[in-house]
Structures are given as C-alpha cells and as structure tokens.
Short mmCIF file of C-alpha atoms and ligand atoms in Angstrom, two decimals:
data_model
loop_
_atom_site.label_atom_id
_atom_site.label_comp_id
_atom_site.label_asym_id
_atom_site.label_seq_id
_atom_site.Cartn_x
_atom_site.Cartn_y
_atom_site.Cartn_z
CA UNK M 147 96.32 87.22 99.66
CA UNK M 148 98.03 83.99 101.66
CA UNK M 149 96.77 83.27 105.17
CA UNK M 150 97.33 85.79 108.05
CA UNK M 151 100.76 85.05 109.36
CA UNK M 152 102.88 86.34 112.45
CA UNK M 153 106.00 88.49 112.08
CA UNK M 154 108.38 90.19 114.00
CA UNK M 155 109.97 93.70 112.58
CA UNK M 156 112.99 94.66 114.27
CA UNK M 157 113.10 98.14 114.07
CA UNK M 158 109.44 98.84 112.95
CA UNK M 159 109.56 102.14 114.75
CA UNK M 160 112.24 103.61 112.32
CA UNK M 161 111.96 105.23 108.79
CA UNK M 162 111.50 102.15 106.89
CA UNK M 163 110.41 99.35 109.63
CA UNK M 164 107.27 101.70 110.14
CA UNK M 165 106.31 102.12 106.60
CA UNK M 166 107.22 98.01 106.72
CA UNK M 167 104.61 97.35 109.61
CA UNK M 168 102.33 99.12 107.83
CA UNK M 169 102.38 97.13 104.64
CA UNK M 170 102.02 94.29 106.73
CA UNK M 171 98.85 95.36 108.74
CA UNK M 172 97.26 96.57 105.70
CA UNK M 173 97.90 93.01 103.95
CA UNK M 174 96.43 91.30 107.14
CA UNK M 175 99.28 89.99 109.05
CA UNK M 176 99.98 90.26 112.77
CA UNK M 177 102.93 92.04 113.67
CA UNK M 178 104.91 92.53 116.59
CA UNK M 179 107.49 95.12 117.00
CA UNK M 180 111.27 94.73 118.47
CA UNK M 181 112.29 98.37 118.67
CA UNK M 182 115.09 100.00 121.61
CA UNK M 183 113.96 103.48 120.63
CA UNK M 184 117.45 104.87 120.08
CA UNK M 185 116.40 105.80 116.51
CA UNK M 186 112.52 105.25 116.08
CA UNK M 187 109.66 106.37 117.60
CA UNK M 188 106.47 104.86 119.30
CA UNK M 189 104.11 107.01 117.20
CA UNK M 190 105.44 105.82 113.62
CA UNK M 191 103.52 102.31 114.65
CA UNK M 192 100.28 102.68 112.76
CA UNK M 193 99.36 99.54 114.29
CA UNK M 194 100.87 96.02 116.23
CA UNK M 195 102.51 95.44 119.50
CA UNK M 196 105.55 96.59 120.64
CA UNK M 197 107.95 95.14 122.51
CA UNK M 198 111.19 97.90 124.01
CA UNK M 199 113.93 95.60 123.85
CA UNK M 200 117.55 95.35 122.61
CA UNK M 201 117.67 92.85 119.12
CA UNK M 202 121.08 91.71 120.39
CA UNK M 203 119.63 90.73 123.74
CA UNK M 204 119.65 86.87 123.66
CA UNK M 205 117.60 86.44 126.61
CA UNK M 206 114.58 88.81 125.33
CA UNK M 207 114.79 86.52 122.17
CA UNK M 208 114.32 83.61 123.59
CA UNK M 209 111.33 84.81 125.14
CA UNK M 210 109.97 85.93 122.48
CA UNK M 211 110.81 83.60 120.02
CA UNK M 212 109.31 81.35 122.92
CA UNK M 213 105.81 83.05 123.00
CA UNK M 214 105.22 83.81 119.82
CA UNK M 215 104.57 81.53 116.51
CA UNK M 216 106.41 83.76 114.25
CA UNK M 217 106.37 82.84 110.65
CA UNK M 218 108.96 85.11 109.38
CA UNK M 219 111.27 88.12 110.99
CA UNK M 220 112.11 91.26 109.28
CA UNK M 221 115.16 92.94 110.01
CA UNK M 222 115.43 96.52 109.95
CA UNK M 223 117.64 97.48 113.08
CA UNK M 224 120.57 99.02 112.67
CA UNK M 225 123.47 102.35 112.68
CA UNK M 226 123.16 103.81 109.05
CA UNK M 227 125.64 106.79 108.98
CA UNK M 228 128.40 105.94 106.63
CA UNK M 229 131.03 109.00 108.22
CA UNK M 230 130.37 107.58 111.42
CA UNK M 231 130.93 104.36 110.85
CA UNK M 232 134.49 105.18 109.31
CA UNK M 233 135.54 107.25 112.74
CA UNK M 234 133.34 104.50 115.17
CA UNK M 235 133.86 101.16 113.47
CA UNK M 236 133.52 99.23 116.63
CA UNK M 237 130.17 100.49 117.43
CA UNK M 238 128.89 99.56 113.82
CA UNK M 239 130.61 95.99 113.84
CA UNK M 240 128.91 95.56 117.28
CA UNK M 241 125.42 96.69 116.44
CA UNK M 242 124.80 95.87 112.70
CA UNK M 243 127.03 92.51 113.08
CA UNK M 244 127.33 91.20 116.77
CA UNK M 245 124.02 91.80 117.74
CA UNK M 246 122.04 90.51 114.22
CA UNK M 247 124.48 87.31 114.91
CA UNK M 248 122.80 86.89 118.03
CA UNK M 249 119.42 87.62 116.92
CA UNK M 250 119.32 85.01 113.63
CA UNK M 251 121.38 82.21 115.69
CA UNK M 252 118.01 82.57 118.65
CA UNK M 253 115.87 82.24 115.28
CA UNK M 254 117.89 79.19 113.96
CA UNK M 255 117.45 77.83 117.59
CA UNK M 256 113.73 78.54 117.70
CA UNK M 257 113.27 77.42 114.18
CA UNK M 258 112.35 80.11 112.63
CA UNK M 259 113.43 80.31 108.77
CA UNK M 260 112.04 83.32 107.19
CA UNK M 261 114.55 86.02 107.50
CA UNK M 262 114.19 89.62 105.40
CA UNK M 263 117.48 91.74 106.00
CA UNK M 264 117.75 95.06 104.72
CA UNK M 265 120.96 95.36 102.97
CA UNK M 266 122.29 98.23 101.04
CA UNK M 267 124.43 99.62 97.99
CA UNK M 268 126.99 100.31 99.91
CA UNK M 269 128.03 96.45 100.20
CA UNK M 270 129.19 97.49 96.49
CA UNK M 271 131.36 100.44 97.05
CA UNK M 272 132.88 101.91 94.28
CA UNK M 273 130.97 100.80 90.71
CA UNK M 274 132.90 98.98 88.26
CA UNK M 275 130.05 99.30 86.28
CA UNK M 276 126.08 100.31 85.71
CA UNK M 277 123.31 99.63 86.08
CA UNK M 278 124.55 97.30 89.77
CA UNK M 279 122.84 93.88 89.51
CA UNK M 280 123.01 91.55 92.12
CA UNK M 281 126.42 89.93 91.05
CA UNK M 282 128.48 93.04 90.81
CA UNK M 283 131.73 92.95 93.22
CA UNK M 284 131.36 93.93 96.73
CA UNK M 285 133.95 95.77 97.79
CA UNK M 286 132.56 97.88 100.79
CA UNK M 287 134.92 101.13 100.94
CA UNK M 288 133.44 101.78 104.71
CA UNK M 289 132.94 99.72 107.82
CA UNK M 290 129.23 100.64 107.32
CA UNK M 291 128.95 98.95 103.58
CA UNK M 292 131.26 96.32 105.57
CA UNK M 293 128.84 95.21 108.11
CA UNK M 294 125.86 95.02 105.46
CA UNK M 295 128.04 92.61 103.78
CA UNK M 296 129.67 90.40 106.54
CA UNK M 297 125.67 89.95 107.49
CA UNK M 298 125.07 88.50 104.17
CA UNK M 299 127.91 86.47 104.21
CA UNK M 300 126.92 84.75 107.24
CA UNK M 301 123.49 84.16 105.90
CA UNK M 302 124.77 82.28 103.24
CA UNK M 303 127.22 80.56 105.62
CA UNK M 304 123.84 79.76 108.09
CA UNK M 305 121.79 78.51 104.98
CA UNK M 306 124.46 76.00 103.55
CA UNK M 307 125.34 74.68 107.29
CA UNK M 308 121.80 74.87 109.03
CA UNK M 309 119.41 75.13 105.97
CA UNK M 310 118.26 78.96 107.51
CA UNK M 311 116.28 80.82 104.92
CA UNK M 312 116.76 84.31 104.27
CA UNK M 313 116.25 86.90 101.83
CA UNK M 314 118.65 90.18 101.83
CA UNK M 315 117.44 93.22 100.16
CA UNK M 316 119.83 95.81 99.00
CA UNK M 317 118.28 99.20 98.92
CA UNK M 318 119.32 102.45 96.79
CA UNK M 319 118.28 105.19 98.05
CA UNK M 320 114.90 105.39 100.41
CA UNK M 321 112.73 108.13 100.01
CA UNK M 322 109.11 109.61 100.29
CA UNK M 323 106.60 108.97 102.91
CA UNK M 324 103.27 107.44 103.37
CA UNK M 325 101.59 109.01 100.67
CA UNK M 326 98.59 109.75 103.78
CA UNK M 327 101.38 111.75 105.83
CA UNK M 328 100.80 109.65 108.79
CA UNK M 329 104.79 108.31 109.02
CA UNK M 330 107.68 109.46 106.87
CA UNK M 331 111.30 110.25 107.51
CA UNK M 332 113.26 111.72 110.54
CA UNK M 333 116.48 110.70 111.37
CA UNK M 334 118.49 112.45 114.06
CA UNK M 335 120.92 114.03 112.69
CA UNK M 336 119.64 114.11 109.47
CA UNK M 337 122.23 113.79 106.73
CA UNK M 338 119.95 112.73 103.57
CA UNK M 339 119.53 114.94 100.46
CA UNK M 340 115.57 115.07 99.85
CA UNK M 341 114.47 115.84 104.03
CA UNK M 342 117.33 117.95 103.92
CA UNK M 343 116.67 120.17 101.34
CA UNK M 344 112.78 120.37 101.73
CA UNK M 345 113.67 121.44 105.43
CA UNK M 346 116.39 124.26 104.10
CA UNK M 347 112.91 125.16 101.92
CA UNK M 348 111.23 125.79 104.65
CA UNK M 349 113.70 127.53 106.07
CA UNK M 350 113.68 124.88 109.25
CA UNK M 351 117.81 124.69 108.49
CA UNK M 352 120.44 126.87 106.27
CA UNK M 353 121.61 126.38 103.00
CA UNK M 354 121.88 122.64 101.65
CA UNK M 355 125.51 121.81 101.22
CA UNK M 356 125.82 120.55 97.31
CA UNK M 357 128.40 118.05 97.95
CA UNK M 358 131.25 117.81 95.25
CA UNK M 359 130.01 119.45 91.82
CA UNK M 360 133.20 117.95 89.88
CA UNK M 361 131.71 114.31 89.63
CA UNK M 362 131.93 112.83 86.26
CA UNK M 363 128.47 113.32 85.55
CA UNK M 364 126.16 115.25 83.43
CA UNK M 365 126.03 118.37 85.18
CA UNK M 366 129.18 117.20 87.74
CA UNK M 367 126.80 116.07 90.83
CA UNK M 368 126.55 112.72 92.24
CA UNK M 369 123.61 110.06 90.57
CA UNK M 370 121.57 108.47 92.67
CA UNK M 371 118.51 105.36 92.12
CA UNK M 372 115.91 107.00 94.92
CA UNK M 373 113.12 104.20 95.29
CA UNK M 374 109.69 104.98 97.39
CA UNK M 375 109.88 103.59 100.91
CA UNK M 376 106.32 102.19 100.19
CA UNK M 377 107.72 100.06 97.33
CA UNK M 378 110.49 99.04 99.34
CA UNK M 379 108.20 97.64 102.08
CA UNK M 380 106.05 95.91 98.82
CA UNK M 381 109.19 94.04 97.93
CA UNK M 382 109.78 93.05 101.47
CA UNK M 383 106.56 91.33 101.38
CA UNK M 384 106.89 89.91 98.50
CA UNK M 385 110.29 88.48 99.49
CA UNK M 386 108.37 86.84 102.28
CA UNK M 387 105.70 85.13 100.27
CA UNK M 388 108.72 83.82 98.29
CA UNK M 389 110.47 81.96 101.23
CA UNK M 390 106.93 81.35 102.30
CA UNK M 391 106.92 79.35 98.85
CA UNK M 392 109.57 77.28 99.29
CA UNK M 393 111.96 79.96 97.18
CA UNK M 394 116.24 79.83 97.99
CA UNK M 395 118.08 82.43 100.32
CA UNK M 396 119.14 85.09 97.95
CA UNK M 397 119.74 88.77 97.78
CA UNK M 398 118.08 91.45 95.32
CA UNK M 399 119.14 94.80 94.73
CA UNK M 400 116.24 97.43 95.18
CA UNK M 401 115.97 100.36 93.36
CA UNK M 402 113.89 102.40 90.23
CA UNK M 403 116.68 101.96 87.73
CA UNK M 404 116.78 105.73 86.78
CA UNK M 405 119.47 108.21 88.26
CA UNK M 406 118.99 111.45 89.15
CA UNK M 407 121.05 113.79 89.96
CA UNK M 408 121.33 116.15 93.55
CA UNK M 409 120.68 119.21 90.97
CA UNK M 410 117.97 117.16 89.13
CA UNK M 411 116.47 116.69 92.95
CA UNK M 412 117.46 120.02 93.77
CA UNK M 413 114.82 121.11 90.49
CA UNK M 414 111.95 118.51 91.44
CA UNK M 415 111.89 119.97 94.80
CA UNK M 416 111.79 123.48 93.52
CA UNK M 417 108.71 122.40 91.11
CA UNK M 418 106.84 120.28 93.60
CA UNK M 419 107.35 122.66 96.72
CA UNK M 420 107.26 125.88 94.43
CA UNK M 421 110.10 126.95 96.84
CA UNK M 422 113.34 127.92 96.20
CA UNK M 423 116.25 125.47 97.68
CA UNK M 424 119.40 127.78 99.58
CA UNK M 425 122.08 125.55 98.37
CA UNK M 426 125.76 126.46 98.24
CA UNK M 427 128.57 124.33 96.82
CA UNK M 428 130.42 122.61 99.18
CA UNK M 429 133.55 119.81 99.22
CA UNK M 430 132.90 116.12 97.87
CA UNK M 431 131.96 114.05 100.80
CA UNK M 432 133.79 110.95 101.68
CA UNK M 433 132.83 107.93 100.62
CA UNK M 434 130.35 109.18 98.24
CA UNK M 435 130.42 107.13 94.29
CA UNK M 436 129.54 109.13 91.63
CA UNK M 437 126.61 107.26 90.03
CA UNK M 438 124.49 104.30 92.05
CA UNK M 439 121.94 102.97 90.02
CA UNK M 440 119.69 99.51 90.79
CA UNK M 441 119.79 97.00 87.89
CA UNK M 442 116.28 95.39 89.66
CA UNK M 443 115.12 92.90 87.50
CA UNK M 444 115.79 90.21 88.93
CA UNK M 445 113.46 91.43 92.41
CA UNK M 446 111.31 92.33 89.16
CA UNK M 447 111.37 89.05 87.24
CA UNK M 448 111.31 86.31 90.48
CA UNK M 449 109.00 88.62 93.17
CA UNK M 450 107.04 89.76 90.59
CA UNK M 451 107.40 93.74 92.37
CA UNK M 452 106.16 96.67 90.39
CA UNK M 453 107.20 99.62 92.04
CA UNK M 454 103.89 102.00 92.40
CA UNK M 455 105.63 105.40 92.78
CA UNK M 456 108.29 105.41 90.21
CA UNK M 457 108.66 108.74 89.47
CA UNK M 458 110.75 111.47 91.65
CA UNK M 459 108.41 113.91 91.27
CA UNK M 460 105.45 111.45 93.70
CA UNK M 461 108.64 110.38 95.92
CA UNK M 462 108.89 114.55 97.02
CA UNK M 463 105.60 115.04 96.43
CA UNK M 464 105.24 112.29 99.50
CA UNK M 465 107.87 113.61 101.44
CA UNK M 466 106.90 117.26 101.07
CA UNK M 467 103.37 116.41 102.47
CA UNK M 468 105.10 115.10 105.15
CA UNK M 469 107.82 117.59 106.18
CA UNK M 470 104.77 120.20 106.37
CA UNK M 471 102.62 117.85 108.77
CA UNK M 472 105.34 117.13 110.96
CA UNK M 473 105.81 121.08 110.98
N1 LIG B 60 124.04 115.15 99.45
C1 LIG B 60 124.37 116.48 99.34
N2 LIG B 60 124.14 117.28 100.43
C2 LIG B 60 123.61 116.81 101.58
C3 LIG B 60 123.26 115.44 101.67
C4 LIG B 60 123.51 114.63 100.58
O1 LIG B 60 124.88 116.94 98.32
O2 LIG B 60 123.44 117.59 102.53
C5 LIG B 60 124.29 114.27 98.29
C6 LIG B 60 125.25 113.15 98.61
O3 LIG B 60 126.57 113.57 98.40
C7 LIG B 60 124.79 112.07 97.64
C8 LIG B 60 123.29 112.32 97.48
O4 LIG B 60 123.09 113.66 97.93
O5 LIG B 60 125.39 112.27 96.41
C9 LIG B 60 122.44 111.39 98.29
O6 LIG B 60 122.93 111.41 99.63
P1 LIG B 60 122.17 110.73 100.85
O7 LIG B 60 122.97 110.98 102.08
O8 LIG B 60 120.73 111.13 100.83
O9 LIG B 60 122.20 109.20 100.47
P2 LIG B 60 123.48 108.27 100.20
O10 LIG B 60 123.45 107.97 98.73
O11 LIG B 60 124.73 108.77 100.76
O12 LIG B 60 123.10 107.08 101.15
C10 LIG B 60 122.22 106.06 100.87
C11 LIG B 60 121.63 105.54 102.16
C12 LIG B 60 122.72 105.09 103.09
C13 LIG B 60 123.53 104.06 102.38
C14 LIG B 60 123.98 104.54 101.04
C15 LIG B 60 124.56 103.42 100.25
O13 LIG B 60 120.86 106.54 102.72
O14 LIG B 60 122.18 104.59 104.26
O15 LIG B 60 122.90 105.04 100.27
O16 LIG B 60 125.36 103.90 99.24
F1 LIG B 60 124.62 103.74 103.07
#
C-alpha cells in the first residue's frame, strides 16, 4: 500500500462517494468530505470529516484548498436524473458543469493535480456498436450525458493548457451495497431498476414498471453492464495511484462486460430474495438504448482492477441485505 495521503471526496455522502470514502479509509488515507446534503446523507460517512459546503462555492475552496495538503480530489457531486435533465437543462449545465468548472480551476490555482471524475455511459448515447470501449463516439442524446461530456472535454482542454491531471471514469450501471449493510443506495426519487424492484418485493412501492418490452433484444428488454459500487470505488483508487505514478489524464469506461437484461434482473431478484417481483409492462422510457455494455480492459490492462463481485447474483444479494436493514 503507498503512503497515507489526503483527499477530498466531493459528494462522499451520496450512493457512490460513501462507498468511495470508505475504500479510502479502509486503504489508510485521510479523507475529508465536501458534501451540501441535497442528495446524501451524514450517516453514509463510515468515517472522515465533513465539511457542508457548496462544490461550486469558490470562496469555500479556497479555504479549503488553503488548509488542507490534499494529494488528490475525487469528484462525485452531481444531478443524475436523465428525464430531468431533458425538461431542466439549465439546472444540470449549472450544477454538473458551472460549478465542477469552478471547483477544478480553485484546484489548478492551489496546485492540486490529481483529479478522479465520475463520468458515465451516457456521454455515449446511442451505441454504434458493442461491447463500448473508451474510443466509441460520444454523442450524448440528453443534456445529462451532455454535461458528463463537456466536463471531460475541459479536462483535456485544462491538461494540454495547464498540465492538470485527471482521470475520468465512465460508469455502467452502479449497483449493490456494502456487502456489511452499513451504506448502500437511496436516492430520492428513486428511479433505478434493482432498489426499485427489491422495494416493490417488499411491498414498500407498487408494481415495477417494465419499461419497453419491444427492444431488440433477447427477450425484448433493455441490456444493461451493472458493476458493484465496491469495485467502482476499487478502480477509483486505483486511478489515483496511477496519477500518483506519474500516469496521463485519460478516461476508462467501467463496467463487468456482461449484459443482463431487466427480466434477467427481474429473475435474480426473484431467486436471491425468494420473492416474487409485481411488475407490469409499461411504455419505453425516453432516452433509454437498448443494450449498454463496458468493453473494460483497458481500466483492466493499465489499473490493473479486478472487479471482486462480478456476478449479479452478489450485486442483489448486497443490495437486498441492504434494502431489509434500512427497513
Ligand atoms: N427500468 C425499468 N423500470 C424502472 C426503472 C428502470 O424497466 O422502474 C429499466 C430501464 O428502462 C433500463 C434499466 O431498467 O433499461 C436500468 O435502468 P436504471 O434507471 O437503473 O439505469 P440507467 O441504465 O437508466 O441509468 C444508468 C445510471 C444513470 C446514467 C445511465 C447512463 O444510473 O445515472 O446509466 O446510461 F445516466
């Protein structure tokens, strides 16, 4: 393990910045926390400090950018509803590009080189083909995929001009929970597939909605790469100990590799749970390709990552344990 090192997570108190902080604790780091609370919660912090503050706020940066030696910053921070984002583009543009302009220029100013920012699929939009490595087209078909991308094009714009170092990570489809049950997911409103369905089990909400079974699939529902938050936050670190190394600003695409189906996840939940799912068929939603699958070598090849829980059955079997001990 390298030397304990300092980092700020912006958003640690979300779904994937908690699982994040706790990767770092448990690998010895320090870690300080950036979080507004419109989205996360105190209690997901298994450890670190936290500090309430807005990531766009210049002045908060510059104090703590100012009091703290941080060696790297991990950026997790931002609006993630896709539908939204096509009705409320100005609020997306403003928080997941405005204010992460802000925040990376105070870490140019300060010095600070080590940048992880969580990208996603969506920067691709609709597949021109499969597996999606890390040089497929981006052609974002929302204002959400849209402001994924324009961040990574200013990082490479900030590392040719200023020599900033950063490392963008495109994630598939997050899932599971701490395998402990200590954090896992919650978003309000909910919209994903596996919480959604494992609440509808529990009969917490109604019927799942199946969206669109006339998909030109196997059995005509949508594909989807879902990759363990835990092994997510293992790549992150990884990533870091790369630019820690001296490695390039790039991007990698995160994911398992294997799609599954909503019916296939639909059937895993029914085995793991031993509960039926109330699902009813229900219109294709917007914006929704029919097959996303991670071509991950490369994260596999130059971070050396080995994703832990690779199979969809641990993923629910994670986020079940969870959805019972949140009650
Ligand atoms: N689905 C349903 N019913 C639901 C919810 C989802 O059928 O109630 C389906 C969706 O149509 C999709 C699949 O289940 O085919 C997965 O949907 P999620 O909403 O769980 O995940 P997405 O693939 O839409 O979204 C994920 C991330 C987003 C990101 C997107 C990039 O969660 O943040 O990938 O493509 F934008």
């Amino acid at each position: 393990m390298s030397k304990s090192k300092k980092l700020l997570v912006i958003g640690g108190c979300g779904y994937i910045g908690s699982h994040m902080v706790k990767c770092l604790l448990n690998a010895g780091h320090d870690v300080v926390v950036l979080d507004d609370l419109s989205a996360g919660y105190k209690e997901n912090m298994l450890g670190g400090e936290l500090v309430v503050g807005d990531c766009g706020d210049r002045v908060l940066l510059d104090r703590l950018f100012s009091g703290h030696h941080f060696d790297g910053v991990l950026h997790f921070a931002s609006l993630i509803q896709v539908g939204e984002s096509v009705v409320n583009p100005a609020k997306y543009y403003q928080c997941n590009v405005a204010k992460t302009l802000t925040m990376i220029e105070a870490m140019k100013d300060h010095g600070i080189g080590a940048l992880i920012f969580s990208s996603t699929a969506a920067v691709f939009g609709e597949p021109v083909y499969t597996p999606i490595n890390e040089a497929h087209p981006r052609q974002p078909i929302n204002p959400y995929g849209m402001s994924k991308h324009m961040v990574e094009t200013i990082l490479r714009d900030f590392d040719r001009a200023y020599g900033f170092r950063s490392v963008a990570l495109r994630y598939f489809n997050a899932a599971g929970a701490d395998p402990e049950a200590r954090i896992g997911e919650g978003h309000e409103p909910e919209t994903h597939l596996i919480p959604l369905a494992l609440q509808a089990a529990l009969g917490k909400r109604p019927a799942l909605k199946v969206f669109g079974r006339d998909y030109d699939t196997p059995d005509g529902t949508c594909i989807r790469d879902y990759i363990h938050v835990d092994d997510l936050a293992d790549a992150h670190l990884l990533a870091l100990e790369y630019l820690w190394n001296g490695g390039a600003s790039t991007v990698f695409n995160l994911g398992n590799g294997e799609g599954f189906s909503v019916q296939e996840v639909l059937n895993t939940i029914e085995r793991v749970t031993g509960k039926p799912v109330p699902a009813e068929d229900a219109p294709r939603r917007e914006g929704d390709p029919a097959r996303l699958v991670a071509d991950a070598s490369t994260a596999k090849l130059t971070l050396g990552w080995k994703p832990q829980y690779a199979d969809l059955e641990t993923i629910v079997q994670h986020a079940w344990q969870w959805e019972l001990k949140r009650g």
